[in-house]
Structures are given as C-alpha cells and as structure tokens.
Amino acid sequence: MKFKNTHKDHQVTDESIYKSRRKLIKAGLIGGASVLSGSSMALTLPKHKTNPSFVIDELTEERDATTYNNFYEFGLSKSAPAENAGSMKTEPWTVEIGGLCEKQGPVDLEKLISNFQIEERVYRMRCVEAWSMVIPWMGFKLADLVKYCQPTSDAKYVYFETLYDPQQMPGQKGRSIPWPYREGLRMDEAMNELTLMTVGMYGKKLPNQNGAPLRLIVPWKYGFKGIKSIVKIKFLDKQPVNSWQAIAPQEYGFYANVNPNVDHPRWSQATERRITGGFSLFNSRIKTQMFNGYEDYVADMYQGMDLTKYY
Ligand SMILES: Nc1nc2c(c(=O)[nH]1)N[C@H]1C(S)=C(S)[C@@H](COP(=O)(O)O)O[C@H]1N2
Ligand SMILES: [Mo]
C-alpha cells in the first residue's frame, strides 16, 4: 500500500486533531480509547488506551518523526525512507516464530495482534547519532508475545529479523550492513514492562518508513535496537550478533543502553539534539540521561555489569 494516507493536507488535519485529542485526554475529558481512522490499509488495529504512566508533554511533530528516519533498506539518508518505502507491501504480513519455544511456524500478523492488548505510550527515543525525539507509539508488550510463544527454559535471548526482499528494499542490493537487519534482546530485557512491539504511532498505523507493520521499541536503548518490519522472531540460548555489531563491534555492542558516560569511539554521547516542535538546526541540545531517563524501570537488570565493557 502506498504511503498515501499521510498526504500533506491530510497530515495537517490529522495532526491537529490528534493534538487537540491529546489535550482532552490529559484534561480527563475523554478516554484514550478510540477507533483508528483515516487509513486505507487492511490491517485493523483493535481499540487502544493511552497508558498514563508513559506520557510526556513535548511531542515531536509527526511530520518530523515520519520524514527524518533511519531505515537503510531504503537508503542511507534521513529522507530516503519516507521517499522510497511507500511501495513496500505490508499486508498480508506473516511473522515466523521459532527456536526454543512451543509455538512454531508462520502466523498472520493480524491474527497475532488480536491476542494482545494494544496501548499508546509516549516514549523518549535516542539515536546513537545523538538526536532524539518524543513519539506516541502504539503497541503491545513484548512480554505478552513471549508468553504466547512459550519459550523453553533454555531460551535466554530473543532474536529478530527484518524482511529480506531486495526487490522491495533497494538498499539491500548494496552492502551497507549484513542483511537481513538483525537484533536481539536478553530475555529479561524482552520481558521488561517498557519493551513494546509497535504497530502504530500518532494514533495511526505505522507508516512504512517507521517500520510497518511491526517493529520493536526499546526506549532505554539506542534507536538501532528498534528493528523495523519484523518477519522473524526466534528464541536462542546464545547471544545473537546484531547487524551494527557485525559491522563495527568496537563501536556498537549488543546492549546499546543509552549512557551519557560511555562515548561512542568517534563522538560524545553526553548530549543530544531533541527534535521537537518542528525540525530546525537550532533545536535544543539537552543532556542525555542514563538509560534515556528510564533508570527506575531498567537499572536493576544491569546491576554489577561493567557498562564500559558491555556497551
Ligand atoms: N530494519 C531496520 N531497522 C532499523 C534501522 C534500519 O536501518 N533497518 N535503523 C535503526 C535506527 S539506527 C534507528 S535510530 C531507528 C529509527 O526509527 P524511526 O525512523 O522510526 O525514528 O530505527 C532502527 N531500526
Ligand atoms: Mo539510530
């Protein structure tokens, strides 16, 4: 399906409606549950509620969050994904479940989603390139999906793969990174309350450039952990190697926890340019927070680990 429902005129309307709706939700005047509208794709998302524990005021403009992207399958520039991802076919969409778990084999995404409670959460997002956004995502807890798959006691990691289809993803004809894009989480990270399997943003289904129809969001980690357009989920007993780690293990680790005290070898991670309220080179530079501000939820998992070694 073409990326048509974000045609400029509609986008302005959608966005202003979305914002005024948010104000009403905050004021307690209406509930967060709503039926999604304005999309022509067949995948229908169930009703969702805004989770009040995860709401932050200063949203990034939808226009910026959907036009300034990293999705190397569609090109290396920030504008390439919005320009090139529109033709990716995202329905029907099948996710293959496998490895050390009871549930095995392909499952239709729409059927899969119907098992879970969809909620909206506003998360801070921090890219390792030192820019950040605040985005209202919609999705379900990865913990719920893990339980659904019934991993065996040997399963210590969850591993993900993006679609591999060079016909649809022209970037895969090049060798910028080893394809398909790969990611992994330790089981406790996968089960963490914050970890979201994401199917929408700004009250709508995910646009292709943001990783439709299913992507991972791990808000205390650098953006590259948020693997897009997932087709495979596997339970492993050994730590997998993610795509960025495979290219440059000295620069990108398995954990990729946001940490202002551990710099990338080629640049500082102490501050970030927060892209809010319209993109500009004058966007405020703010201090990066430990675990991207989610210390209370996640610090326990890394107790006693040397985070300069396990970066
Ligand atoms: N398959 C795939 N997933 C990916 C990437 C990619 O190139 N390919 N880029 C990652 C990086 S580096 C970031 S910062 C986020 C960007 O997500 P966004 O475009 O929704 O902001 O997606 C991540 N997921
Ligand atoms: Mo990133």
Short mmCIF file of C-alpha atoms and ligand atoms in Angstrom, two decimals:
data_model
loop_
_atom_site.label_atom_id
_atom_site.label_comp_id
_atom_site.label_asym_id
_atom_site.label_seq_id
_atom_site.Cartn_x
_atom_site.Cartn_y
_atom_site.Cartn_z
CA MET A 1 0.00 0.00 0.00
CA LYS A 2 1.35 3.39 -0.96
CA PHE A 3 2.20 5.88 1.73
CA LYS A 4 -0.80 7.96 0.74
CA ASN A 5 -2.64 8.50 3.96
CA THR A 6 -0.01 10.99 5.04
CA HIS A 7 -0.58 13.24 2.08
CA LYS A 8 0.36 16.69 3.27
CA ASP A 9 -3.11 18.21 3.52
CA HIS A 10 -4.46 15.28 5.48
CA GLN A 11 -1.45 15.24 7.66
CA VAL A 12 -2.00 18.74 8.94
CA THR A 13 -5.58 17.87 9.74
CA ASP A 14 -4.71 14.54 11.34
CA GLU A 15 -2.02 16.12 13.41
CA SER A 16 -4.10 18.98 14.75
CA ILE A 17 -6.96 16.63 15.55
CA TYR A 18 -4.51 14.34 17.24
CA LYS A 19 -3.09 17.16 19.34
CA SER A 20 -6.41 18.50 20.49
CA ARG A 21 -7.46 14.95 21.34
CA ARG A 22 -4.36 14.60 23.48
CA LYS A 23 -5.19 17.80 25.35
CA LEU A 24 -8.65 16.47 26.10
CA ILE A 25 -7.25 13.15 27.27
CA LYS A 26 -4.88 14.98 29.59
CA ALA A 27 -7.66 17.13 30.96
CA GLY A 28 -9.57 13.92 31.62
CA LEU A 29 -12.39 14.98 29.34
CA ILE A 30 -12.32 11.99 27.03
CA GLY A 31 -10.89 8.50 27.31
CA GLY A 32 -7.85 7.44 25.34
CA ALA A 33 -9.67 4.61 23.60
CA SER A 34 -10.56 5.30 20.03
CA VAL A 35 -11.13 3.54 16.78
CA LEU A 36 -8.39 4.34 14.34
CA SER A 37 -9.48 6.10 11.21
CA GLY A 38 -8.00 7.63 8.12
CA SER A 39 -6.16 4.59 6.87
CA SER A 40 -6.77 2.57 3.78
CA MET A 41 -4.70 -0.46 4.77
CA ALA A 42 -6.49 -3.68 5.59
CA LEU A 43 -4.74 -4.33 8.87
CA THR A 44 -7.08 -3.06 11.55
CA LEU A 45 -5.83 -2.21 14.98
CA PRO A 46 -8.01 -3.00 17.96
CA LYS A 47 -9.11 -0.22 20.29
CA HIS A 48 -6.29 1.14 22.36
CA LYS A 49 -5.90 3.10 25.58
CA THR A 50 -3.28 5.66 26.42
CA ASN A 51 -1.15 4.40 29.28
CA PRO A 52 -0.91 7.40 31.63
CA SER A 53 2.37 6.13 33.14
CA PHE A 54 4.06 6.81 29.84
CA VAL A 55 3.04 10.27 28.74
CA ILE A 56 5.46 13.13 28.11
CA ASP A 57 4.32 16.58 27.06
CA GLU A 58 6.62 17.70 24.30
CA LEU A 59 5.82 15.51 21.32
CA THR A 60 7.99 15.58 18.23
CA GLU A 61 5.95 16.79 15.26
CA GLU A 62 4.50 13.85 13.36
CA ARG A 63 5.92 15.32 10.17
CA ASP A 64 9.48 15.14 11.56
CA ALA A 65 9.08 11.67 13.05
CA THR A 66 7.89 10.36 9.67
CA THR A 67 10.37 12.14 7.37
CA TYR A 68 13.64 12.06 9.34
CA ASN A 69 14.31 8.32 9.62
CA ASN A 70 16.93 5.62 9.62
CA PHE A 71 15.90 2.60 7.55
CA TYR A 72 18.92 1.53 5.49
CA GLU A 73 16.85 -0.92 3.44
CA PHE A 74 15.50 2.19 1.69
CA GLY A 75 18.65 4.30 1.51
CA LEU A 76 21.23 5.90 3.72
CA SER A 77 19.91 9.45 4.01
CA LYS A 78 17.35 10.54 6.60
CA SER A 79 14.87 11.48 3.87
CA ALA A 80 15.26 8.29 1.81
CA PRO A 81 12.91 6.04 3.84
CA ALA A 82 9.94 8.42 3.50
CA GLU A 83 10.71 8.81 -0.20
CA ASN A 84 11.23 5.12 -1.00
CA ALA A 85 9.40 2.91 1.50
CA GLY A 86 5.89 3.70 0.30
CA SER A 87 5.73 0.78 -2.11
CA MET A 88 6.66 -1.89 0.44
CA LYS A 89 3.78 -4.35 0.71
CA THR A 90 2.86 -4.74 4.37
CA GLU A 91 -0.27 -6.84 4.12
CA PRO A 92 -0.81 -9.62 4.35
CA TRP A 93 2.20 -9.94 6.69
CA THR A 94 3.49 -13.14 8.19
CA VAL A 95 5.73 -13.49 11.24
CA GLU A 96 7.73 -16.71 11.62
CA ILE A 97 8.11 -17.89 15.21
CA GLY A 98 10.80 -20.43 16.00
CA GLY A 99 13.75 -21.60 18.04
CA LEU A 100 13.47 -22.67 21.66
CA CYS A 101 9.72 -22.32 22.17
CA GLU A 102 6.50 -24.28 21.93
CA LYS A 103 4.77 -22.14 19.27
CA GLN A 104 6.44 -22.78 15.93
CA GLY A 105 5.89 -21.60 12.40
CA PRO A 106 4.26 -18.79 10.48
CA VAL A 107 1.47 -16.69 11.94
CA ASP A 108 -0.59 -13.99 10.27
CA LEU A 109 0.13 -10.61 11.88
CA GLU A 110 -3.48 -9.56 12.20
CA LYS A 111 -4.33 -12.83 13.97
CA LEU A 112 -1.27 -12.48 16.16
CA ILE A 113 -2.16 -8.95 17.21
CA SER A 114 -5.69 -9.97 18.17
CA ASN A 115 -4.19 -11.86 21.13
CA PHE A 116 -2.80 -8.74 22.76
CA GLN A 117 -3.86 -5.51 24.41
CA ILE A 118 -2.79 -2.51 22.32
CA GLU A 119 -1.88 0.64 24.22
CA GLU A 120 -0.43 4.03 23.45
CA ARG A 121 2.81 5.10 25.14
CA VAL A 122 4.76 8.29 24.66
CA TYR A 123 8.46 7.40 24.76
CA ARG A 124 11.69 9.35 24.51
CA MET A 125 13.75 7.94 21.64
CA ARG A 126 17.52 8.42 21.40
CA CYS A 127 19.57 7.58 18.31
CA VAL A 128 23.27 6.79 18.71
CA GLU A 129 23.87 9.64 16.25
CA ALA A 130 22.90 11.97 19.15
CA TRP A 131 19.47 13.18 18.03
CA SER A 132 16.28 12.34 19.84
CA MET A 133 12.52 12.52 19.51
CA VAL A 134 9.45 12.04 21.69
CA ILE A 135 6.96 9.77 19.96
CA PRO A 136 3.50 8.42 20.82
CA TRP A 137 3.76 4.75 19.87
CA MET A 138 1.01 2.18 19.90
CA GLY A 139 1.70 -1.45 20.52
CA PHE A 140 1.63 -4.39 22.88
CA LYS A 141 4.14 -5.64 25.40
CA LEU A 142 6.82 -7.93 24.00
CA ALA A 143 6.41 -9.76 27.34
CA ASP A 144 2.91 -10.80 26.25
CA LEU A 145 4.20 -12.09 22.92
CA VAL A 146 6.99 -14.01 24.65
CA LYS A 147 4.46 -15.69 26.95
CA TYR A 148 2.30 -16.52 23.93
CA CYS A 149 5.29 -18.26 22.28
CA GLN A 150 6.01 -20.34 25.42
CA PRO A 151 9.80 -20.34 25.39
CA THR A 152 11.59 -23.34 26.92
CA SER A 153 13.83 -22.93 29.96
CA ASP A 154 16.88 -22.96 27.65
CA ALA A 155 15.76 -19.78 25.90
CA LYS A 156 17.97 -16.91 27.08
CA TYR A 157 17.63 -14.43 24.20
CA VAL A 158 15.01 -13.25 21.74
CA TYR A 159 16.22 -12.65 18.20
CA PHE A 160 14.50 -10.64 15.43
CA GLU A 161 14.92 -10.27 11.69
CA THR A 162 13.64 -7.68 9.25
CA LEU A 163 12.15 -8.66 5.88
CA TYR A 164 14.77 -9.55 3.28
CA ASP A 165 13.45 -8.61 -0.15
CA PRO A 166 15.87 -6.63 -2.34
CA GLN A 167 13.12 -6.16 -4.95
CA GLN A 168 11.10 -4.16 -2.44
CA MET A 169 14.03 -2.88 -0.41
CA PRO A 170 16.56 -1.44 -2.87
CA GLY A 171 19.09 -0.69 -0.12
CA GLN A 172 19.56 -4.44 0.31
CA LYS A 173 21.22 -4.58 -3.12
CA GLY A 174 24.11 -2.72 -1.51
CA ARG A 175 26.33 -3.95 1.27
CA SER A 176 25.92 -1.16 3.82
CA ILE A 177 25.12 -3.72 6.52
CA PRO A 178 24.74 -7.51 6.58
CA TRP A 179 21.15 -8.27 5.54
CA PRO A 180 18.66 -9.00 6.78
CA TYR A 181 18.80 -6.45 9.61
CA ARG A 182 19.12 -8.39 12.88
CA GLU A 183 18.60 -7.59 16.52
CA GLY A 184 18.37 -9.32 19.85
CA LEU A 185 17.45 -8.83 23.50
CA ARG A 186 18.29 -10.74 26.63
CA MET A 187 15.20 -12.48 27.99
CA ASP A 188 14.80 -10.13 30.97
CA GLU A 189 15.04 -7.13 28.62
CA ALA A 190 12.39 -8.68 26.40
CA MET A 191 10.14 -9.23 29.43
CA ASN A 192 10.63 -5.68 30.76
CA GLU A 193 7.49 -3.60 31.18
CA LEU A 194 8.83 -0.93 28.79
CA THR A 195 9.60 -3.12 25.79
CA LEU A 196 6.95 -2.57 23.15
CA MET A 197 6.10 -4.41 19.94
CA THR A 198 4.86 -1.47 17.96
CA VAL A 199 2.17 -1.32 15.30
CA GLY A 200 1.24 2.37 15.26
CA MET A 201 2.23 5.94 16.03
CA TYR A 202 0.35 9.24 16.42
CA GLY A 203 -2.89 7.29 16.65
CA LYS A 204 -2.45 5.63 13.25
CA LYS A 205 -0.86 2.55 11.82
CA LEU A 206 2.92 2.74 11.41
CA PRO A 207 3.97 4.40 8.18
CA ASN A 208 6.28 2.15 6.15
CA GLN A 209 9.33 4.34 6.80
CA ASN A 210 8.88 3.85 10.54
CA GLY A 211 8.91 0.07 10.22
CA ALA A 212 5.41 -1.06 9.28
CA PRO A 213 3.68 -3.21 10.07
CA LEU A 214 5.57 -4.41 13.19
CA ARG A 215 8.72 -3.08 14.85
CA LEU A 216 10.45 -3.18 18.19
CA ILE A 217 10.73 -0.20 20.55
CA VAL A 218 13.15 -0.37 23.49
CA PRO A 219 13.21 3.18 24.85
CA TRP A 220 16.23 2.89 27.19
CA LYS A 221 18.43 1.70 24.32
CA TYR A 222 19.82 3.48 21.27
CA GLY A 223 17.45 3.61 18.32
CA PHE A 224 19.21 0.91 16.31
CA LYS A 225 17.79 -1.74 18.68
CA GLY A 226 14.34 -0.81 17.36
CA ILE A 227 14.35 -3.23 14.45
CA LYS A 228 11.73 -2.48 11.80
CA SER A 229 9.39 -4.55 9.61
CA ILE A 230 9.92 -7.75 11.58
CA VAL A 231 9.27 -11.11 9.90
CA LYS A 232 11.10 -13.48 12.23
CA ILE A 233 11.20 -13.99 15.99
CA LYS A 234 13.40 -16.72 17.40
CA PHE A 235 14.33 -17.88 20.90
CA LEU A 236 18.02 -18.68 21.38
CA ASP A 237 20.30 -19.99 24.12
CA LYS A 238 23.24 -17.90 22.89
CA GLN A 239 23.61 -14.15 22.49
CA PRO A 240 22.98 -13.20 18.85
CA VAL A 241 25.08 -10.66 16.95
CA ASN A 242 23.11 -7.64 15.74
CA SER A 243 23.72 -6.00 12.36
CA TRP A 244 25.62 -2.98 13.67
CA GLN A 245 27.76 -5.11 15.95
CA ALA A 246 28.65 -7.27 12.97
CA ILE A 247 29.98 -4.27 11.04
CA ALA A 248 31.80 -2.45 13.84
CA PRO A 249 31.97 -4.37 17.13
CA GLN A 250 34.23 -1.72 18.72
CA GLU A 251 31.55 0.90 18.10
CA TYR A 252 28.24 -0.93 18.57
CA GLY A 253 27.62 -3.54 21.20
CA PHE A 254 24.85 -5.98 21.99
CA TYR A 255 23.39 -3.92 24.84
CA ALA A 256 23.36 -0.42 23.32
CA ASN A 257 21.95 1.09 26.51
CA VAL A 258 21.73 4.88 26.36
CA ASN A 259 24.60 6.04 28.56
CA PRO A 260 25.93 9.63 28.63
CA ASN A 261 29.10 8.39 30.39
CA VAL A 262 30.21 5.96 27.71
CA ASP A 263 31.04 7.73 24.46
CA HIS A 264 30.91 6.24 21.02
CA PRO A 265 34.59 5.92 19.95
CA ARG A 266 34.09 8.67 17.36
CA TRP A 267 31.74 11.06 19.15
CA SER A 268 30.29 12.02 22.53
CA GLN A 269 27.03 10.63 23.90
CA ALA A 270 26.76 13.27 26.66
CA THR A 271 24.16 15.42 24.91
CA GLU A 272 21.53 15.09 22.21
CA ARG A 273 19.64 17.34 19.82
CA ARG A 274 15.98 16.95 20.75
CA ILE A 275 13.80 17.29 17.67
CA THR A 276 10.53 18.75 18.91
CA GLY A 277 8.04 21.26 17.64
CA GLY A 278 9.33 21.45 14.09
CA PHE A 279 12.73 20.49 12.82
CA SER A 280 15.46 23.09 12.89
CA LEU A 281 19.19 23.24 13.31
CA PHE A 282 18.50 25.34 16.38
CA ASN A 283 16.64 22.57 18.18
CA SER A 284 17.70 22.49 21.77
CA ARG A 285 20.65 20.42 22.79
CA ILE A 286 19.86 18.68 26.05
CA LYS A 287 21.79 16.45 28.40
CA THR A 288 21.40 12.77 27.69
CA GLN A 289 20.03 10.86 30.67
CA MET A 290 21.24 7.49 31.95
CA PHE A 291 19.13 4.77 30.31
CA ASN A 292 17.44 7.61 28.43
CA GLY A 293 15.60 8.60 31.60
CA TYR A 294 14.17 5.13 32.28
CA GLU A 295 16.63 4.21 35.06
CA ASP A 296 13.86 3.33 37.53
CA TYR A 297 12.49 0.68 35.20
CA VAL A 298 15.70 -0.92 33.98
CA ALA A 299 18.79 -0.21 36.12
CA ASP A 300 18.25 -3.42 38.14
CA MET A 301 18.90 -5.57 35.10
CA TYR A 302 22.45 -4.26 34.74
CA GLN A 303 23.49 -4.26 38.39
CA GLY A 304 27.13 -5.25 38.72
CA MET A 305 27.81 -5.17 34.98
CA ASP A 306 30.67 -3.05 33.69
CA LEU A 307 28.80 -0.83 31.25
CA THR A 308 32.00 0.39 29.60
CA LYS A 309 32.64 -3.24 28.63
CA TYR A 310 29.06 -4.24 27.92
CA TYR A 311 28.12 -1.21 25.80
N1 LIG B 1 15.38 -2.87 9.62
C1 LIG B 1 15.90 -1.74 10.12
N2 LIG B 1 15.54 -1.34 11.34
C2 LIG B 1 16.05 -0.18 11.86
C3 LIG B 1 17.03 0.58 11.14
C4 LIG B 1 17.39 0.11 9.84
O1 LIG B 1 18.21 0.71 9.13
N3 LIG B 1 16.80 -1.04 9.36
N4 LIG B 1 17.56 1.72 11.70
C5 LIG B 1 17.54 1.80 13.19
C6 LIG B 1 17.95 3.10 13.70
S1 LIG B 1 19.60 3.45 13.66
C7 LIG B 1 17.07 3.96 14.30
S2 LIG B 1 17.59 5.40 15.05
C8 LIG B 1 15.61 3.68 14.29
C9 LIG B 1 14.87 4.85 13.67
O2 LIG B 1 13.49 4.68 13.80
P1 LIG B 1 12.50 5.81 13.24
O3 LIG B 1 12.85 6.06 11.82
O4 LIG B 1 11.12 5.29 13.44
O5 LIG B 1 12.74 7.05 14.07
O6 LIG B 1 15.27 2.51 13.58
C10 LIG B 1 16.18 1.42 13.75
N5 LIG B 1 15.65 0.23 13.10
MO MO B 2 19.91 5.22 15.16
#
